[in-house]
PDB file of C-alpha atoms and ligand atoms in Angstrom:
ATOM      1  CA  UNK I  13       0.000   0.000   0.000  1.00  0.00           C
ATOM      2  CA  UNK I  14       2.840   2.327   0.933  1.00  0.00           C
ATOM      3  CA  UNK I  15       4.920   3.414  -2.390  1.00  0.00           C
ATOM      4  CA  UNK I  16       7.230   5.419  -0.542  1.00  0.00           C
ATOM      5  CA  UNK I  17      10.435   4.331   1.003  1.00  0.00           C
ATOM      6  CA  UNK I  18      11.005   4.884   4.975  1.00  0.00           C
ATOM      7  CA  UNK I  19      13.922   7.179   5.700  1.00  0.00           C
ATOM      8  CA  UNK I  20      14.718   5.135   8.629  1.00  0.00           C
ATOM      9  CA  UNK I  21      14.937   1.605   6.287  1.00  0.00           C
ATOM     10  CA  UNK I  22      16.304   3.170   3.279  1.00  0.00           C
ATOM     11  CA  UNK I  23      17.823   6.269   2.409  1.00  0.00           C
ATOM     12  CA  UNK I  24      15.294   8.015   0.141  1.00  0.00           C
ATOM     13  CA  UNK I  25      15.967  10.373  -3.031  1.00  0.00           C
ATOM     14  CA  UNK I  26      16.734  13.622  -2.125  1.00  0.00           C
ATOM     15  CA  UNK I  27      15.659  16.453  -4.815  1.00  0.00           C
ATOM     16  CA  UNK I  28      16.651  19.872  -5.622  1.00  0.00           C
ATOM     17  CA  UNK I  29      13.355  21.185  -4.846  1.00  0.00           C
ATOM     18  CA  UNK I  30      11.912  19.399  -1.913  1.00  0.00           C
ATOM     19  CA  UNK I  31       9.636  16.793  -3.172  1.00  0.00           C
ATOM     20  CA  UNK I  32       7.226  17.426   0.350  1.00  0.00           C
ATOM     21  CA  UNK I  33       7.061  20.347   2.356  1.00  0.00           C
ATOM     22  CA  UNK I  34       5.055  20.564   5.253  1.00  0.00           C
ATOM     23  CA  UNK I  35       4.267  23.971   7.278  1.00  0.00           C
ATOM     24  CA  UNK I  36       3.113  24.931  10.567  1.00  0.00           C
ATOM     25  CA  UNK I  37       1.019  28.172   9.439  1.00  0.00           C
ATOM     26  CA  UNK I  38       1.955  30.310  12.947  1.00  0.00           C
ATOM     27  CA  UNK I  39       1.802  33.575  14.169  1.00  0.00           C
ATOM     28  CA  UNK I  40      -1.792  34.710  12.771  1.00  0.00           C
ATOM     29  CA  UNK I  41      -3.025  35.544  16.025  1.00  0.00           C
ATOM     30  CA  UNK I  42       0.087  38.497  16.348  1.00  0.00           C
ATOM     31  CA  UNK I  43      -0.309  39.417  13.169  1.00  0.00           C
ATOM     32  CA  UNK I  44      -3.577  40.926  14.020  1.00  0.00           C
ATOM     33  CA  UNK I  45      -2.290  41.791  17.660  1.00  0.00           C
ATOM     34  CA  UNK I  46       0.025  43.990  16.121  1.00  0.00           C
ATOM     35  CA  UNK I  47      -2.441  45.905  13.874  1.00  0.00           C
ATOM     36  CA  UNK I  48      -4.801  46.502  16.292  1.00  0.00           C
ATOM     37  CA  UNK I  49      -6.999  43.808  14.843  1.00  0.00           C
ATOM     38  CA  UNK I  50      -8.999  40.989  16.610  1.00  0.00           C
ATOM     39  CA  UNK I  51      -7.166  37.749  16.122  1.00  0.00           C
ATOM     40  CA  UNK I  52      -9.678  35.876  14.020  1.00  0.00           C
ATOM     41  CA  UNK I  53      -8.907  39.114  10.998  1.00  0.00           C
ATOM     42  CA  UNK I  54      -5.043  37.346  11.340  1.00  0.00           C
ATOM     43  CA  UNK I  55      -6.499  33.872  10.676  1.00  0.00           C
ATOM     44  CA  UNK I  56      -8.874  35.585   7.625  1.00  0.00           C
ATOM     45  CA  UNK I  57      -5.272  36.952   6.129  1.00  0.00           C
ATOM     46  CA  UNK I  58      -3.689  33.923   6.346  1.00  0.00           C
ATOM     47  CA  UNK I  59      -5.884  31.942   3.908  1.00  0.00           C
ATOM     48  CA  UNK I  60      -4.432  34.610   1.304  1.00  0.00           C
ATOM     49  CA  UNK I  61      -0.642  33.476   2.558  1.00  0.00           C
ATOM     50  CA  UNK I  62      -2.134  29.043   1.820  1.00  0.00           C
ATOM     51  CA  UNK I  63      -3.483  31.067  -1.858  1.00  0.00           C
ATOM     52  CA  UNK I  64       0.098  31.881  -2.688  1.00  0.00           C
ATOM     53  CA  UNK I  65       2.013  28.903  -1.589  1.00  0.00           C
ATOM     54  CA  UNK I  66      -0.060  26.547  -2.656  1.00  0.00           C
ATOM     55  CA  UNK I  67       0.561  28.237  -6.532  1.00  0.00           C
ATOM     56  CA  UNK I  68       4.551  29.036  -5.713  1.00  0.00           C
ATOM     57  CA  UNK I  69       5.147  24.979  -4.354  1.00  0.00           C
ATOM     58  CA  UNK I  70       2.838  24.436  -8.002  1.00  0.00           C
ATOM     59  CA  UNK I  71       5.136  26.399  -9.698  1.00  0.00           C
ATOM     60  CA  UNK I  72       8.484  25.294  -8.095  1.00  0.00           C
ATOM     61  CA  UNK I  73       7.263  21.828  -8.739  1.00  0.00           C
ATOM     62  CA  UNK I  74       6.861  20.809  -5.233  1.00  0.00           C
ATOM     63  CA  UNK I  75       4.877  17.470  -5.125  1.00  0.00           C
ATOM     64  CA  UNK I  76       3.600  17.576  -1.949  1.00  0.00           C
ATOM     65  CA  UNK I  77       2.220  20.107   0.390  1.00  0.00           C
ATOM     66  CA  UNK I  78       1.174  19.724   3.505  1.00  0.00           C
ATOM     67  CA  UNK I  79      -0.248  22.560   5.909  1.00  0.00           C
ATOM     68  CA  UNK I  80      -1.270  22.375   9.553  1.00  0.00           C
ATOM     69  CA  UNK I  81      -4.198  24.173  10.130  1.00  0.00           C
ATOM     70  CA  UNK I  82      -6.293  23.097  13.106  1.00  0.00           C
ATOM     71  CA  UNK I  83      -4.496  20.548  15.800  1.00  0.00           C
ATOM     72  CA  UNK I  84      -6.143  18.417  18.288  1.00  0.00           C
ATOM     73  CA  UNK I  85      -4.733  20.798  20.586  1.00  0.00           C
ATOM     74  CA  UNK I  86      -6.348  24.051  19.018  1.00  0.00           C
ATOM     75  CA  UNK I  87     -10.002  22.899  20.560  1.00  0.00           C
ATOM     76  CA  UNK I  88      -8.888  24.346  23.761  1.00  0.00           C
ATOM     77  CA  UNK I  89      -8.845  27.974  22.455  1.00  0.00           C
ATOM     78  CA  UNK I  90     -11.975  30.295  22.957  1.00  0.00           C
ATOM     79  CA  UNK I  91     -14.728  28.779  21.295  1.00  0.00           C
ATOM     80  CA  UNK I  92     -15.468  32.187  19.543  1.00  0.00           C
ATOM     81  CA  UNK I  93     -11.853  31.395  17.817  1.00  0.00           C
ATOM     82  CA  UNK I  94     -12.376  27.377  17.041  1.00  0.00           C
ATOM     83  CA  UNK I  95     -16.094  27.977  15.692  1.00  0.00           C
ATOM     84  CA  UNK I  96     -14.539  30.939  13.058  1.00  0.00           C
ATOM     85  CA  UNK I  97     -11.510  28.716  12.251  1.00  0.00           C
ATOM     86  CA  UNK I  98     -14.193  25.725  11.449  1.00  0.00           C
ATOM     87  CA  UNK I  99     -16.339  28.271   9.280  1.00  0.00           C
ATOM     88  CA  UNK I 100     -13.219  29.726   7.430  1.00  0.00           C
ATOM     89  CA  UNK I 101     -12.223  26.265   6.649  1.00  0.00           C
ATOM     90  CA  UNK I 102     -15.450  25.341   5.095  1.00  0.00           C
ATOM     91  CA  UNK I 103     -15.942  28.996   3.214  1.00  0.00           C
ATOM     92  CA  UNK I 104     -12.112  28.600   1.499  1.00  0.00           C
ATOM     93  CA  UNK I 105     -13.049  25.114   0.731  1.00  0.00           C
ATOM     94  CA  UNK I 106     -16.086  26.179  -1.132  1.00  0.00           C
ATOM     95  CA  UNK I 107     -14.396  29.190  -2.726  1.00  0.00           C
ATOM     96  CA  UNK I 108     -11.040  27.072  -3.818  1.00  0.00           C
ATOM     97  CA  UNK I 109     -12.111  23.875  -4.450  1.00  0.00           C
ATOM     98  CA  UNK I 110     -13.162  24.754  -7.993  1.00  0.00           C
ATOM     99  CA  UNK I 111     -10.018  26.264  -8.813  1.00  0.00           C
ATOM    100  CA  UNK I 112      -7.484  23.771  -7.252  1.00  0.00           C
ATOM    101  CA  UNK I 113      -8.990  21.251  -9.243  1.00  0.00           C
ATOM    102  CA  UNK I 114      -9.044  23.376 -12.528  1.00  0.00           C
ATOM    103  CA  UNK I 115      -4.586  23.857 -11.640  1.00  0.00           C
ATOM    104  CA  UNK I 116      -4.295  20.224 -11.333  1.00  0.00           C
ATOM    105  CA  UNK I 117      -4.201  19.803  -7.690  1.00  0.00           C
ATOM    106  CA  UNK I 118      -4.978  16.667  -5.493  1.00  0.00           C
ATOM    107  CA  UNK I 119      -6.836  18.242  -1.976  1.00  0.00           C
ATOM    108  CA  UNK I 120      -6.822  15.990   0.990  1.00  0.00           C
ATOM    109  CA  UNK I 121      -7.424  16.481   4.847  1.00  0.00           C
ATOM    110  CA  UNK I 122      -5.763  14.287   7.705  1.00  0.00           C
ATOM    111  CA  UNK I 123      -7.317  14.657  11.108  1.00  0.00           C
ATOM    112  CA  UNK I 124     -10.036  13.292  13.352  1.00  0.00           C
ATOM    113  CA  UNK I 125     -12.666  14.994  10.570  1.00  0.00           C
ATOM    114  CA  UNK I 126     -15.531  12.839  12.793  1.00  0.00           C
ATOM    115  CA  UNK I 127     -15.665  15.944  14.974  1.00  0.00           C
ATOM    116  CA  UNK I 128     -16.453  18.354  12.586  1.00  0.00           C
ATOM    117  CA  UNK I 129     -19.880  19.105  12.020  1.00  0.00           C
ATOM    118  CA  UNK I 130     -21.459  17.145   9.036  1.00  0.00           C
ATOM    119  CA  UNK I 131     -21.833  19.739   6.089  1.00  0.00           C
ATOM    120  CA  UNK I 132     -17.937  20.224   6.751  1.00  0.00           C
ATOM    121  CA  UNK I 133     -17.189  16.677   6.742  1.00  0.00           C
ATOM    122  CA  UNK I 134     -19.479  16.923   3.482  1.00  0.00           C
ATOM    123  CA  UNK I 135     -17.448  19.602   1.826  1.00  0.00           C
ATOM    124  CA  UNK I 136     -13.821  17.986   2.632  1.00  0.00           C
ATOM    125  CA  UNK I 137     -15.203  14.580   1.173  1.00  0.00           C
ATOM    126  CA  UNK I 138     -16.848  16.176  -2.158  1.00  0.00           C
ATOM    127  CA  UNK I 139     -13.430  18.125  -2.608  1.00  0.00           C
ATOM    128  CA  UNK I 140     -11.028  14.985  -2.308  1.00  0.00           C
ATOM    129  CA  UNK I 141     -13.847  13.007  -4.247  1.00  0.00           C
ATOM    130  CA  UNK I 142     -13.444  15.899  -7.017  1.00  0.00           C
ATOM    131  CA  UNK I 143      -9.516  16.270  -7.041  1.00  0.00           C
ATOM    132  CA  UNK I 144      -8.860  12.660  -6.708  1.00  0.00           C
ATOM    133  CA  UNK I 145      -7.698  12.148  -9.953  1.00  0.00           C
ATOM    134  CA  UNK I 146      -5.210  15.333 -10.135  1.00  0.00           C
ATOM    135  CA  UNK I 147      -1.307  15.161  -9.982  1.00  0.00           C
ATOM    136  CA  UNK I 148       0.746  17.895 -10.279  1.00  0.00           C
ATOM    137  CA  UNK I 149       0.601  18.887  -6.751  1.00  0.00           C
ATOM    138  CA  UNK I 150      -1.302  17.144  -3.519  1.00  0.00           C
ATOM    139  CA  UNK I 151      -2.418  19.755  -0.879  1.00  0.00           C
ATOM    140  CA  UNK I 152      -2.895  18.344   2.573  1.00  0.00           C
ATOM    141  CA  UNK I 153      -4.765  20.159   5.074  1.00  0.00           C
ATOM    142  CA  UNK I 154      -4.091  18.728   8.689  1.00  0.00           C
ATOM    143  CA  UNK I 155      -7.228  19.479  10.269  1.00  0.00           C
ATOM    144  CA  UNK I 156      -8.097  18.096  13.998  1.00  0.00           C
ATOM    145  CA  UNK I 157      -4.646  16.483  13.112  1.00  0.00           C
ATOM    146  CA  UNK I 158      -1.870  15.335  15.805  1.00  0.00           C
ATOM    147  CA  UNK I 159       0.638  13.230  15.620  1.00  0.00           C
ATOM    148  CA  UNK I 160      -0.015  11.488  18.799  1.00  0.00           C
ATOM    149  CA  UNK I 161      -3.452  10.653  17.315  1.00  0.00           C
ATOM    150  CA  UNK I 162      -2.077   9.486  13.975  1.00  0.00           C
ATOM    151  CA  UNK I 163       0.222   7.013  15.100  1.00  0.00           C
ATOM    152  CA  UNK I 164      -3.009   5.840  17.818  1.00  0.00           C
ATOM    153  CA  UNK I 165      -5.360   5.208  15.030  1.00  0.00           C
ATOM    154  CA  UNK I 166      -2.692   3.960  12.822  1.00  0.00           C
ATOM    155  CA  UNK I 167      -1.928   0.866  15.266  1.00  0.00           C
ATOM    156  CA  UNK I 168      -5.727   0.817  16.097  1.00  0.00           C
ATOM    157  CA  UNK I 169      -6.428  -0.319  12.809  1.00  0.00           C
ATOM    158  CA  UNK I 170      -3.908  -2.172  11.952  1.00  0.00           C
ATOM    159  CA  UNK I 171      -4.489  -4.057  14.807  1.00  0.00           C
ATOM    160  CA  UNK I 172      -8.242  -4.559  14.181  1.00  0.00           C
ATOM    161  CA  UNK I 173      -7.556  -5.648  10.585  1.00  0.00           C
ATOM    162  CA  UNK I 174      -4.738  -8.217  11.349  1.00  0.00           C
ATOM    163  CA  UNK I 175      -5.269  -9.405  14.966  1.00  0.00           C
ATOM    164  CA  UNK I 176      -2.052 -12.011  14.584  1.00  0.00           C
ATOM    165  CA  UNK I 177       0.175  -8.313  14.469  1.00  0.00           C
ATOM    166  CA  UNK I 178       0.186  -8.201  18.175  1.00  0.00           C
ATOM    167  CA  UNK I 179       2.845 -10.422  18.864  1.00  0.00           C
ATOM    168  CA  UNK I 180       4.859  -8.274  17.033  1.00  0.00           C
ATOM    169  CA  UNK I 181       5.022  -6.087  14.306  1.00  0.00           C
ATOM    170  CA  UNK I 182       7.132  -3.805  12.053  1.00  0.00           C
ATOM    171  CA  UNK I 183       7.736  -0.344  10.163  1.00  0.00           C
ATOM    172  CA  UNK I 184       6.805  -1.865   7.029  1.00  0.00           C
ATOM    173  CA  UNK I 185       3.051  -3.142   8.447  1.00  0.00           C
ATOM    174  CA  UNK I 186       2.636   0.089  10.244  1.00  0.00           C
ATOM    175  CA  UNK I 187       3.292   2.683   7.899  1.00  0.00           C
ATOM    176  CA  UNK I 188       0.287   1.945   5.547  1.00  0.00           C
ATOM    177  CA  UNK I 189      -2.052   3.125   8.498  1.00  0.00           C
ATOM    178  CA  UNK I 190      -0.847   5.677   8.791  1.00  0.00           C
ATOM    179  CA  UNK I 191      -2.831   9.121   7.777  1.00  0.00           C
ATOM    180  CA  UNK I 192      -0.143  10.341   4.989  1.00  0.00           C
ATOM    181  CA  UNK I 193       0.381   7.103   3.704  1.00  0.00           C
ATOM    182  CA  UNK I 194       0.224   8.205   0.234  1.00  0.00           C
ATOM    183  CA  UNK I 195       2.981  10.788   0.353  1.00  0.00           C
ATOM    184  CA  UNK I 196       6.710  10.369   0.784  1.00  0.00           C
ATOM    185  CA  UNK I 197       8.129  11.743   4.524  1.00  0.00           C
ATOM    186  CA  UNK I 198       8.364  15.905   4.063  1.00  0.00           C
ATOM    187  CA  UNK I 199      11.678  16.636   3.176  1.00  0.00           C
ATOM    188  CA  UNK I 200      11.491  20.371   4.294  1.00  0.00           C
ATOM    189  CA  UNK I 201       9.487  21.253   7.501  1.00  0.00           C
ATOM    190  CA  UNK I 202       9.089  25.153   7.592  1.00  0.00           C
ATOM    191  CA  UNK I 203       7.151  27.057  10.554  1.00  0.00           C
ATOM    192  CA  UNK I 204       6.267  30.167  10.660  1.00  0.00           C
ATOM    193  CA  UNK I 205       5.727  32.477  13.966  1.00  0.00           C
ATOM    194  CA  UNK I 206       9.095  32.584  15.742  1.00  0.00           C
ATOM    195  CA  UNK I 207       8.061  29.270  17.577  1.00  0.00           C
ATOM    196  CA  UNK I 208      10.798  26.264  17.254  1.00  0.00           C
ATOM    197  CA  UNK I 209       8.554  23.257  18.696  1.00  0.00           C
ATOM    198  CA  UNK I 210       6.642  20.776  16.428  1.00  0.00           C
ATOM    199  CA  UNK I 211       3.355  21.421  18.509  1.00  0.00           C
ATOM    200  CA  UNK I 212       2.194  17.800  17.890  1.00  0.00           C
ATOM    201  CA  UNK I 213       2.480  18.012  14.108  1.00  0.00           C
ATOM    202  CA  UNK I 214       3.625  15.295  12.068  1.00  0.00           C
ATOM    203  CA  UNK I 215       5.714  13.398  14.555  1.00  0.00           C
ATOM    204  CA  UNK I 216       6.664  10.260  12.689  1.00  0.00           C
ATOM    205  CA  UNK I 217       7.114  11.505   9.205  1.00  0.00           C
ATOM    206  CA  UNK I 218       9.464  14.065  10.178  1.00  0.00           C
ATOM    207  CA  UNK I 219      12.081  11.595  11.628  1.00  0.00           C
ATOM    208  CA  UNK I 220      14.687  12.984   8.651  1.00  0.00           C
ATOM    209  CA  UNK I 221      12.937  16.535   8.103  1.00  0.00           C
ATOM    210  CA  UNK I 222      14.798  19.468   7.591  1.00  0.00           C
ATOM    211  CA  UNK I 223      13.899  22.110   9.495  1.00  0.00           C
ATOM    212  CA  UNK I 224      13.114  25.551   8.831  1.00  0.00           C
ATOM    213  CA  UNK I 225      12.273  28.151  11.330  1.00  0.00           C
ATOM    214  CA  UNK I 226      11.223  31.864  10.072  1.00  0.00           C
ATOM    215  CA  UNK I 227      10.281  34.843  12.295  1.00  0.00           C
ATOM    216  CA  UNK I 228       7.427  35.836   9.300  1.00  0.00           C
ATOM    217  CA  UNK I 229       4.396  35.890  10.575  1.00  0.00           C
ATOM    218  CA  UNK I 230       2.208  33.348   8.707  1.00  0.00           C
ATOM    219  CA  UNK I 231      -0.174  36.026   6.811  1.00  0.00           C
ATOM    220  CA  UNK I 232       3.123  37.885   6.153  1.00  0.00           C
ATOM    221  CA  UNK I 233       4.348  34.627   4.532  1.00  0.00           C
ATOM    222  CA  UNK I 234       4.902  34.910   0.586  1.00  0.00           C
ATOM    223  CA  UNK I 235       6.752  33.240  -2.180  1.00  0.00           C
ATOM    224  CA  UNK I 236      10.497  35.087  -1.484  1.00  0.00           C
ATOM    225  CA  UNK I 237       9.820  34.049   2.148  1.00  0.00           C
ATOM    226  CA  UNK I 238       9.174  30.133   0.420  1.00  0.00           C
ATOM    227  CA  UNK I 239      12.631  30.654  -1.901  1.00  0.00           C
ATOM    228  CA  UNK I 240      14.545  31.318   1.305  1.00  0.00           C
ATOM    229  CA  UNK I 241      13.803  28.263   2.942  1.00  0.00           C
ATOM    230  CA  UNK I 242      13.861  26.197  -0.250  1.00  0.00           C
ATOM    231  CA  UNK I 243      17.787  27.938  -0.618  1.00  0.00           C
ATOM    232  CA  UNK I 244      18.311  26.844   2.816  1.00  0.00           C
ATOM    233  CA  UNK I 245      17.286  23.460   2.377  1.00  0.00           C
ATOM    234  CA  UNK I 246      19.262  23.124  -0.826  1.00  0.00           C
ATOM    235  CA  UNK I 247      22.605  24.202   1.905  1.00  0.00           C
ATOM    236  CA  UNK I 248      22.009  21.061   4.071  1.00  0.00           C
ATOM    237  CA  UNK I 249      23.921  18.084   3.936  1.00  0.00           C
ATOM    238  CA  UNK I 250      20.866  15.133   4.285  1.00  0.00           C
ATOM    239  CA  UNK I 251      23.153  12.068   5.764  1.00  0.00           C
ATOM    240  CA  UNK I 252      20.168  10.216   7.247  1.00  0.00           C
ATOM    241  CA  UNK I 253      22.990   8.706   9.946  1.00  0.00           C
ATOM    242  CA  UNK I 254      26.031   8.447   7.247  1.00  0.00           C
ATOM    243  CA  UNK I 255      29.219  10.034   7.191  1.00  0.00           C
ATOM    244  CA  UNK I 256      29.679  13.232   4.887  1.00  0.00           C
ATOM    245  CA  UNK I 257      32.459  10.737   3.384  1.00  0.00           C
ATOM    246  CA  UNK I 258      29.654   8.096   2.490  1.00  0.00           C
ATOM    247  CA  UNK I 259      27.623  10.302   0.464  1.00  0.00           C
ATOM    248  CA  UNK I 260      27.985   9.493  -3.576  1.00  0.00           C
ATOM    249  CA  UNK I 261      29.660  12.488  -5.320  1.00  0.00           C
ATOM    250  CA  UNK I 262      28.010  15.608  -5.054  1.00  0.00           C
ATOM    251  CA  UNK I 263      25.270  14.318  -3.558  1.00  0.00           C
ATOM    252  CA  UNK I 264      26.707  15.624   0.263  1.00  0.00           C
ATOM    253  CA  UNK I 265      25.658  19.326  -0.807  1.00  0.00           C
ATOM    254  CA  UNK I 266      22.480  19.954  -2.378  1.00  0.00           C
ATOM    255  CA  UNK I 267      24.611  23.640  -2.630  1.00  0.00           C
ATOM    256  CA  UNK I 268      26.539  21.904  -5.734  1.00  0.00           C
ATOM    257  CA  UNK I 269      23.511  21.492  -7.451  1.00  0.00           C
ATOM    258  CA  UNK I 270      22.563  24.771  -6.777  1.00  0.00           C
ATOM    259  CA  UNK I 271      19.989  26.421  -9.421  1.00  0.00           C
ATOM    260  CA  UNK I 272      17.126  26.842  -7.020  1.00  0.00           C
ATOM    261  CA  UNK I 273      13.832  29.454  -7.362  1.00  0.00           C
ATOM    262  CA  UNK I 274      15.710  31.275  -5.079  1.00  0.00           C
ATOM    263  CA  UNK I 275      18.101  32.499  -8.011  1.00  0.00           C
ATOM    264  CA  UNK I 276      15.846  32.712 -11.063  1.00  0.00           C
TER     265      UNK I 276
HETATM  266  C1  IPE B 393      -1.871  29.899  13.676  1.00  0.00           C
HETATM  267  O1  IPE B 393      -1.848  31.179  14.193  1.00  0.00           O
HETATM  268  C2  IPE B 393      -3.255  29.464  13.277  1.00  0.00           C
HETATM  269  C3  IPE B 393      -3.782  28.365  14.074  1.00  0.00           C
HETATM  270  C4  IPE B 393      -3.215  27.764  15.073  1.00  0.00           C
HETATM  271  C5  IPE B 393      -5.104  27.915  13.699  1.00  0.00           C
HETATM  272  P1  IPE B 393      -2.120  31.433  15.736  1.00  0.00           P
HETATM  273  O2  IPE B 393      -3.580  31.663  15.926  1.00  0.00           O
HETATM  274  O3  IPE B 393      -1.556  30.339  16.570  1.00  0.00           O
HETATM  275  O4  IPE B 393      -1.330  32.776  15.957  1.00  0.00           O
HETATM  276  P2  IPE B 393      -0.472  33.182  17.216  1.00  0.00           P
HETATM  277  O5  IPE B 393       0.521  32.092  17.468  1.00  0.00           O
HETATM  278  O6  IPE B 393      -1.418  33.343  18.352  1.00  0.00           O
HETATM  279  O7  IPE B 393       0.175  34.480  16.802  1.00  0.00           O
HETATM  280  C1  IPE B 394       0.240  24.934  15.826  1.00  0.00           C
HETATM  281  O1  IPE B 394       0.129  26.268  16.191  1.00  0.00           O
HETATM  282  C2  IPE B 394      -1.011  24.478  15.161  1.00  0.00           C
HETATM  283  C3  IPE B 394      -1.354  25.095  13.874  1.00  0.00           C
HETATM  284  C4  IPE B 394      -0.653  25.952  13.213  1.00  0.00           C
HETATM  285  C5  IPE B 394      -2.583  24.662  13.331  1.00  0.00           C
HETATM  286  P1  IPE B 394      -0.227  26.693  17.686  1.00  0.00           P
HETATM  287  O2  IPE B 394      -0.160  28.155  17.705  1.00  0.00           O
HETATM  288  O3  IPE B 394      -1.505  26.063  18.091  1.00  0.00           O
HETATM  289  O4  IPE B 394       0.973  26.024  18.498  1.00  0.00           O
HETATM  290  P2  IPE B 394       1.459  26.261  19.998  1.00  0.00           P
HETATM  291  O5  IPE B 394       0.274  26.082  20.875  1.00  0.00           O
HETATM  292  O6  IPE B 394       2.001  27.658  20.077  1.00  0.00           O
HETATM  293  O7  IPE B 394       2.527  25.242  20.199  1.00  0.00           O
HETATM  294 MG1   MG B 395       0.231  30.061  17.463  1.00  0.00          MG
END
């Protein structure tokens, strides 16, 4: 079921462009602080910032995209503040889903979407159902997503669908449970905000993540600020537990194949 290598079995291909980049969208909330603004106008701005990256990581040729937008944790905020996230959520859905699909892109949500109310659950499920067959880009919204819960449900199931797996059981019967089983592990992790935590985000796939940390303020978030991070990914040395000496020629620094976005 899983197509995609484990960067803890195998070392997996590592691009110019990261193949999968996966974002913690922070710092909405002090965006608006700082104009004076309550915080859900931060959260309204920062669908504007997931508009332009989702068409820059099209553009760039980024496969995968993956954006945290509501985690388990978020239910303990006001619930002024979790019922406007839920209705922003399903108003950009209805407003985008037409034109993701038109540019080619594959939408899909990871989360505990049970808890949402039912014409949400409607509108995620009517989106994937319409994108399904698109492939130039897969956008995946974490939505009551955590990792904690992922890897729960993950061995829940596997469990309940082969018993026998009790006694013992490995990476390889695992990973097909798990909710991004249909994308390779992110190769570049980028969040936004200041904050350098993974706030319960995607805590197995990001065993070999680079990570990026900005100051930016999510809804101040824009393609240069995406180039810089790509740049800085294409600066690491990705030895998944090697020696620099291991790596096959030029392979060590992605700087020697240099030609990112960044310099176009
Ligand atoms: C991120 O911005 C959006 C969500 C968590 C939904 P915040 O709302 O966390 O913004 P800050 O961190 O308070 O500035
Ligand atoms: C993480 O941001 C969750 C999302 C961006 C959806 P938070 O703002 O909720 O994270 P903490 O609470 O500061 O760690
Ligand atoms: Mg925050």
């Amino acid at each position: 079921m899983t197509s995609f290598p484990s960067s803890t079995i195998e070392i997996p291909d590592s691009s110019r462009v990261p193949r999968h980049v996966a974002v913690i969208m922070d710092g909405n909330g002090r965006w608006a602080k700082q104009r004076y603004l309550p915080r859900v106008a931060g959260h309204k701005r920062g669908v504007e910032s997931v508009r332009t990256l989702v068409r820059a990581c099209a553009e760039r040729g980024v496969a995968f995209l993956t954006l945290f937008a509501f985690s388990s944790e978020n239910w303990r905020r006001p619930a002024e503040e979790v019922s406007f996230l839920l209705q922003l959520f399903a108003v950009a859905l209805e407003q985008e889903v037409g034109r993701l699909h038109e540019n080619g892109i594959r939408f899909r949500v990871i989360g505990d979407i049970a808890a949402f109310d039912a014409r949400l659950v409607r509108l995620i499920r009517d989106a994937e159902a319409l994108t399904a067959g698109n492939s130039r880009l897969t956008l995946t919204v974490a939505a009551n997503y955590g990792g904690r819960w992922d890897m729960m449900q993950a061995v829940a199931r596997m469990l309940a669908e082969r018993p026998a797996l009790a006694a013992g059981f490995s990476e390889h019967d695992l990973t097909p449970y798990l909710s991004l089983n249909y994308a390779p592990e992110p190769d570049l992790f980028i969040r936004t905000g200041g904050e350098q935590r993974v706030s319960n985000f995607l805590l197995w796939q990001l065993a070999y993540a680079e990570l990026y940390f900005t100051d930016t303020l999510w809804p101040d978030f824009d393609a240069a600020c995406l180039d810089r991070a790509i740049v800085s990914y294409q600066q690491r040395e990705r030895r998944f537990g090697r020696t620099s000496e291991q790596l096959p020629a030029g392979a060590g620094l992605a700087m020697l194949r240099f030609e990112g976005p960044g310099v176009e």
